[in-house]
Every structure is written in C-alpha cells, then in structure tokens.
Coordinates of C-alpha atoms in Angstrom, one line a residue:
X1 CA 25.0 -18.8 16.9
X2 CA 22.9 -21.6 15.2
X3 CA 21.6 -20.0 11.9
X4 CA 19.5 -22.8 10.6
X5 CA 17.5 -22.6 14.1
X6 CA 17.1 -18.4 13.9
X7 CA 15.8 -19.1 10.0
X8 CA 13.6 -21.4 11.2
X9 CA 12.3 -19.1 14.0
X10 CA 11.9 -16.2 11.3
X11 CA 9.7 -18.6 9.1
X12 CA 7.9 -19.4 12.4
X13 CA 6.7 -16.2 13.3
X14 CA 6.1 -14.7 9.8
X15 CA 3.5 -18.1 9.3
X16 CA 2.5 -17.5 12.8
X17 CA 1.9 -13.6 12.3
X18 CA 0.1 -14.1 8.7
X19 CA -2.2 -17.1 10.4
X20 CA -3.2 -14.5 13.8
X21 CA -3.9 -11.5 11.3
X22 CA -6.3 -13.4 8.7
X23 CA -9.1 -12.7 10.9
X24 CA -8.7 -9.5 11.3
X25 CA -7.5 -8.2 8.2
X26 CA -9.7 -10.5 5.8
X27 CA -12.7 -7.7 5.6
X28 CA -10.8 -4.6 5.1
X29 CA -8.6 -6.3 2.9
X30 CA -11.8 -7.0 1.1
X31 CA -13.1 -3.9 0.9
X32 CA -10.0 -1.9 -0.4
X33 CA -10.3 -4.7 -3.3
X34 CA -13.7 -3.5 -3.7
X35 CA -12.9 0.4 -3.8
X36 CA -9.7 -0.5 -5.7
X37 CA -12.3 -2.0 -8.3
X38 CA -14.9 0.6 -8.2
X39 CA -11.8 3.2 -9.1
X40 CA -10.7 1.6 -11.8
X41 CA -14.6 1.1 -13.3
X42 CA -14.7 4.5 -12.9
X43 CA -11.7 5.0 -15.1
X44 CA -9.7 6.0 -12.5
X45 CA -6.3 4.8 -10.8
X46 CA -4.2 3.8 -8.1
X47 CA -1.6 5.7 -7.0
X48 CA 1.1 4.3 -4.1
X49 CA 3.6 5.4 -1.8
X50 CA 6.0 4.1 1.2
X51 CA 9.3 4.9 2.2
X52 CA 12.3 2.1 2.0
X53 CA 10.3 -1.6 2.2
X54 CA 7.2 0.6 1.7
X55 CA 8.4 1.7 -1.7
X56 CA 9.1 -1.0 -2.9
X57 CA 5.8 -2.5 -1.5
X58 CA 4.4 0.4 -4.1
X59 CA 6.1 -0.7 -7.1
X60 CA 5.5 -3.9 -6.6
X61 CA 1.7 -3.4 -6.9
X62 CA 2.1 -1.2 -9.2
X63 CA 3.8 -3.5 -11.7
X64 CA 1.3 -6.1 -10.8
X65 CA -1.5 -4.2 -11.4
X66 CA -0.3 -2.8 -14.6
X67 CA 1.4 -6.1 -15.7
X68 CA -0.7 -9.2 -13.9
X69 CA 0.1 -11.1 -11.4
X70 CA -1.3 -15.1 -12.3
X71 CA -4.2 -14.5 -14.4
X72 CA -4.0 -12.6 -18.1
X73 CA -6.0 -9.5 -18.5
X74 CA -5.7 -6.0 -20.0
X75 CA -3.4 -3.1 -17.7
X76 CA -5.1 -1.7 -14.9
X77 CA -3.9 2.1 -14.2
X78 CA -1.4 2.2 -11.4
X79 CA 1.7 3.7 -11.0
X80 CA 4.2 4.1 -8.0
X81 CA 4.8 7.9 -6.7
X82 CA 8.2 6.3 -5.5
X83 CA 10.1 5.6 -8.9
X84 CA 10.9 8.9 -10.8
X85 CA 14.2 10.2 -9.2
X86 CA 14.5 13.5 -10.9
X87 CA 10.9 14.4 -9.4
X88 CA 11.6 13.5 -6.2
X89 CA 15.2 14.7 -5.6
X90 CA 13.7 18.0 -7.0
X91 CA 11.2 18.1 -4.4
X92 CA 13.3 17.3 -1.3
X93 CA 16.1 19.6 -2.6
X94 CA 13.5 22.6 -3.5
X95 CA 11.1 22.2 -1.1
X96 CA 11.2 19.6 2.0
X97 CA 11.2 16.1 2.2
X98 CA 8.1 15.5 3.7
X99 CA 6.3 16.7 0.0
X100 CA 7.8 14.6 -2.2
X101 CA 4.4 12.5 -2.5
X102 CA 2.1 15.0 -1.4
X103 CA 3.3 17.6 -4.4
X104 CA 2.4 14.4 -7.3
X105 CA -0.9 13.8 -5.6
X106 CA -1.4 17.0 -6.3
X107 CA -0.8 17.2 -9.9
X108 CA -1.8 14.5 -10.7
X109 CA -4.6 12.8 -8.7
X110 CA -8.1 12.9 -9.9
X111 CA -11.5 12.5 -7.7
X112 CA -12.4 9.3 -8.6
X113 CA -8.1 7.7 -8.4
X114 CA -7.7 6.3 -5.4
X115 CA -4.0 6.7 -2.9
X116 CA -2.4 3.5 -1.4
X117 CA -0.2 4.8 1.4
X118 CA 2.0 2.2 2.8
X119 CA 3.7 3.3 6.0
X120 CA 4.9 0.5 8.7
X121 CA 4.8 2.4 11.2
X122 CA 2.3 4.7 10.3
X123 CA 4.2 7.4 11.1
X124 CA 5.9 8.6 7.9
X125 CA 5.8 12.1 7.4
X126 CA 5.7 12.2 3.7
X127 CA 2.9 9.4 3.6
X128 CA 0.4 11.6 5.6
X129 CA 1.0 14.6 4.1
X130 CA 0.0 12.5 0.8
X131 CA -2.7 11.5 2.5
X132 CA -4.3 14.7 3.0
X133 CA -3.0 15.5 -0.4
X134 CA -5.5 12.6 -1.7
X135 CA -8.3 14.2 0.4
X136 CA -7.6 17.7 -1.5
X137 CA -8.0 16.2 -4.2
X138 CA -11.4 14.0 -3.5
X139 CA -9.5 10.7 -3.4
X140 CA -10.3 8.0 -1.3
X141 CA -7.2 6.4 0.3
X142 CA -6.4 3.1 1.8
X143 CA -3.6 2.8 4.3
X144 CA -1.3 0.1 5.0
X145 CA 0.2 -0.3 8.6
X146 CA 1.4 -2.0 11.4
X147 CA 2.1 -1.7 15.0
X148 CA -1.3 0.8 16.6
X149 CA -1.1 2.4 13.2
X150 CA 0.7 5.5 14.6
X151 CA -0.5 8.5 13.1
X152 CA -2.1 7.3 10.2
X153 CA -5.9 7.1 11.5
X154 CA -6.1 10.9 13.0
X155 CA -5.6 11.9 8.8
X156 CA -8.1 9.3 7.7
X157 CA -11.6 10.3 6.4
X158 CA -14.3 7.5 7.6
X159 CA -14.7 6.8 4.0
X160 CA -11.2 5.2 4.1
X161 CA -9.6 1.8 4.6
X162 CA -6.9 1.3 7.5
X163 CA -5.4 -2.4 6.8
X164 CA -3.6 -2.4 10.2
X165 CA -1.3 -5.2 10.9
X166 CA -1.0 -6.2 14.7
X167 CA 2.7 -6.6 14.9
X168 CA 5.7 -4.6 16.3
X169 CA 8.3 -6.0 14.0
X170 CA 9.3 -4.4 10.8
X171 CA 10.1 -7.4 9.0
X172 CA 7.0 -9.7 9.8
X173 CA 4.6 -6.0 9.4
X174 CA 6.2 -5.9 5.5
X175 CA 6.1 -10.0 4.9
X176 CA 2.5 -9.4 5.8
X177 CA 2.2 -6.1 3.7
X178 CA 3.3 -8.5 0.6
X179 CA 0.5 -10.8 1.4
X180 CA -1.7 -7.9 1.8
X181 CA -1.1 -6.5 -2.0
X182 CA -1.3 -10.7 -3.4
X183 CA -4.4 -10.3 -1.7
X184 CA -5.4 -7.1 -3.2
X185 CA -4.4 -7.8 -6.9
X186 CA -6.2 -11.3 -6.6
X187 CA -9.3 -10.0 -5.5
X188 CA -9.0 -7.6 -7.9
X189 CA -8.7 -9.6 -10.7
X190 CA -11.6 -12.3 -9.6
X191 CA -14.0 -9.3 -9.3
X192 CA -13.3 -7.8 -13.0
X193 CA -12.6 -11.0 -14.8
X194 CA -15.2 -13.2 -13.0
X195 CA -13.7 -15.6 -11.2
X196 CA -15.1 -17.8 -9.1

C-alpha cells in the first residue's frame, strides 16, 4: 500500500468536495449566518447537537462562538447540548436515547434561541427529535447534513435552514461541516462587528 499516494488522494477529494459545494452551499450558509445574528440581537442563543464527529462539530462552534475565532469581540451565547455527561447518561439510562437532546431543548430553549442540529447523515434519531423539540419550543433550527439529507427535511419548518452537503462519505461530509461552522462564525462576526 503506498500511504503517501492514499493521503494525497484524501487531500484531493476533500479540496475537490469543498471547491463542487461552494456554489451550492454559499447562500444558505449565508442565511443561517444571518438568523444566527438576528438570534443573538434578539438576546437569544445557539444551541447544538450531533452525535460522534457531529458532537464535536457542536462544541467546536460552541467554543468559537463563546470564545472567538480570529477577530476579538465580547461572548456570544452558545453552548453545546453534547458536553454535560451526568445530563445525558441520565437521560439515555432513564428514559431512551433518542431524548437526550430533545429533553435540554426543552428546558431550556427559548423562542427567539435558535437549534443547530448537525447530523451526517441526516438520519440521527436523537437530532430530529431535537428538532421538533426546537419547534415546540418556537425555535428556528438550522440543519447540517450530507448525503440527500436523509430524514432531516420531512421535520423542517420552511422557516428553516438545510445546509446539505452533496457527498456520500463521512469523512469529506464532516471536513466540509468544519468549513461550514468557519464559515458561520466568520460571517457572524463581520455582520456584528462591521467588517468589511
């Protein structure tokens, strides 16, 4: 097996992917920048949630977001549904698996917060029930997917934004996920600090 020529193929098609999408996923990347700043105006804040790759896709926006990312600015609210171990275990050990984000939408999501649900395949149980959690609750929600977006748009409201990314594979559907939330946070940050 020549390793040096497989890592080169994998850099390849994650450049190639990212390149094919931009098109497509420019715009409604764009405007879940511009709800995610219209929350957050309205005092509001951004909750996610993804399973494996997924969660960590949901912490990593949610540090980014409350930290920064390249520019200095005050804290946005966001916060990960994917990080406290004693709520979730409880949850799945209680109650069922599939409610372990749905039940902290619940108590905690507000009408004018807003859900990031991150699932590759679209398919996660635990995401959609979150998902109509969010719409309980008067959220808006933006979804994060890949392949035909599985089940994910039969639970979406036509308020909502589907980012779906035209792949099959897991690992170039999450490299472009990452992009997706760089994206995100630096939109964000150009349309609250300005910046041209």
């Amino acid at each position: 097996m020549d390793l040096i020529n497989r890592i080169s193929e994998n850099f390849s098609e994650s450049a190639h992917l990212k390149l094919q999408s931009m098109d497509a996923l420019a715009g409604p990347i764009a405007a879940a920048a511009e709800r995610m700043v219209q929350c957050l105006r309205r005092d509001g804040k951004i909750m996610a949630c993804g399973n494996g790759g997924s969660a960590a896709a949901s912490q990593h926006l949610g540090a980014e977001l409350l930290h920064r990312v390249e520019m200095e600015r005050p804290g946005l609210a966001a916060l990960a549904l994917t990080t406290d171990t004693s709520t979730l275990t409880s949850i799945a050990n209680d109650f069922d698996y599939d409610q372990i984000f749905s039940k902290q939408v619940r108590a905690l999501g507000q009408k004018n917060d807003l859900l990031l649900a991150i699932s590759t395949s679209g398919n996660s149980k635990n995401v959609l029930a979150a998902v109509l959690a969010a719409h309980e609750c008067g959220m808006g929600v933006v979804a994060l997917t890949g392949r035909n977006g599985g089940k994910m748009p039969e639970v979406l409201q036509a308020s909502d934004i589907h980012i779906c990314v035209p792949a099959q594979s897991t690992a170039r559907i999450q490299e472009v996920h990452l992009l997706t939330l760089h994206c995100l946070c630096d939109a964000i940050d150009c349309l609250l600090l300005g910046v041209e």
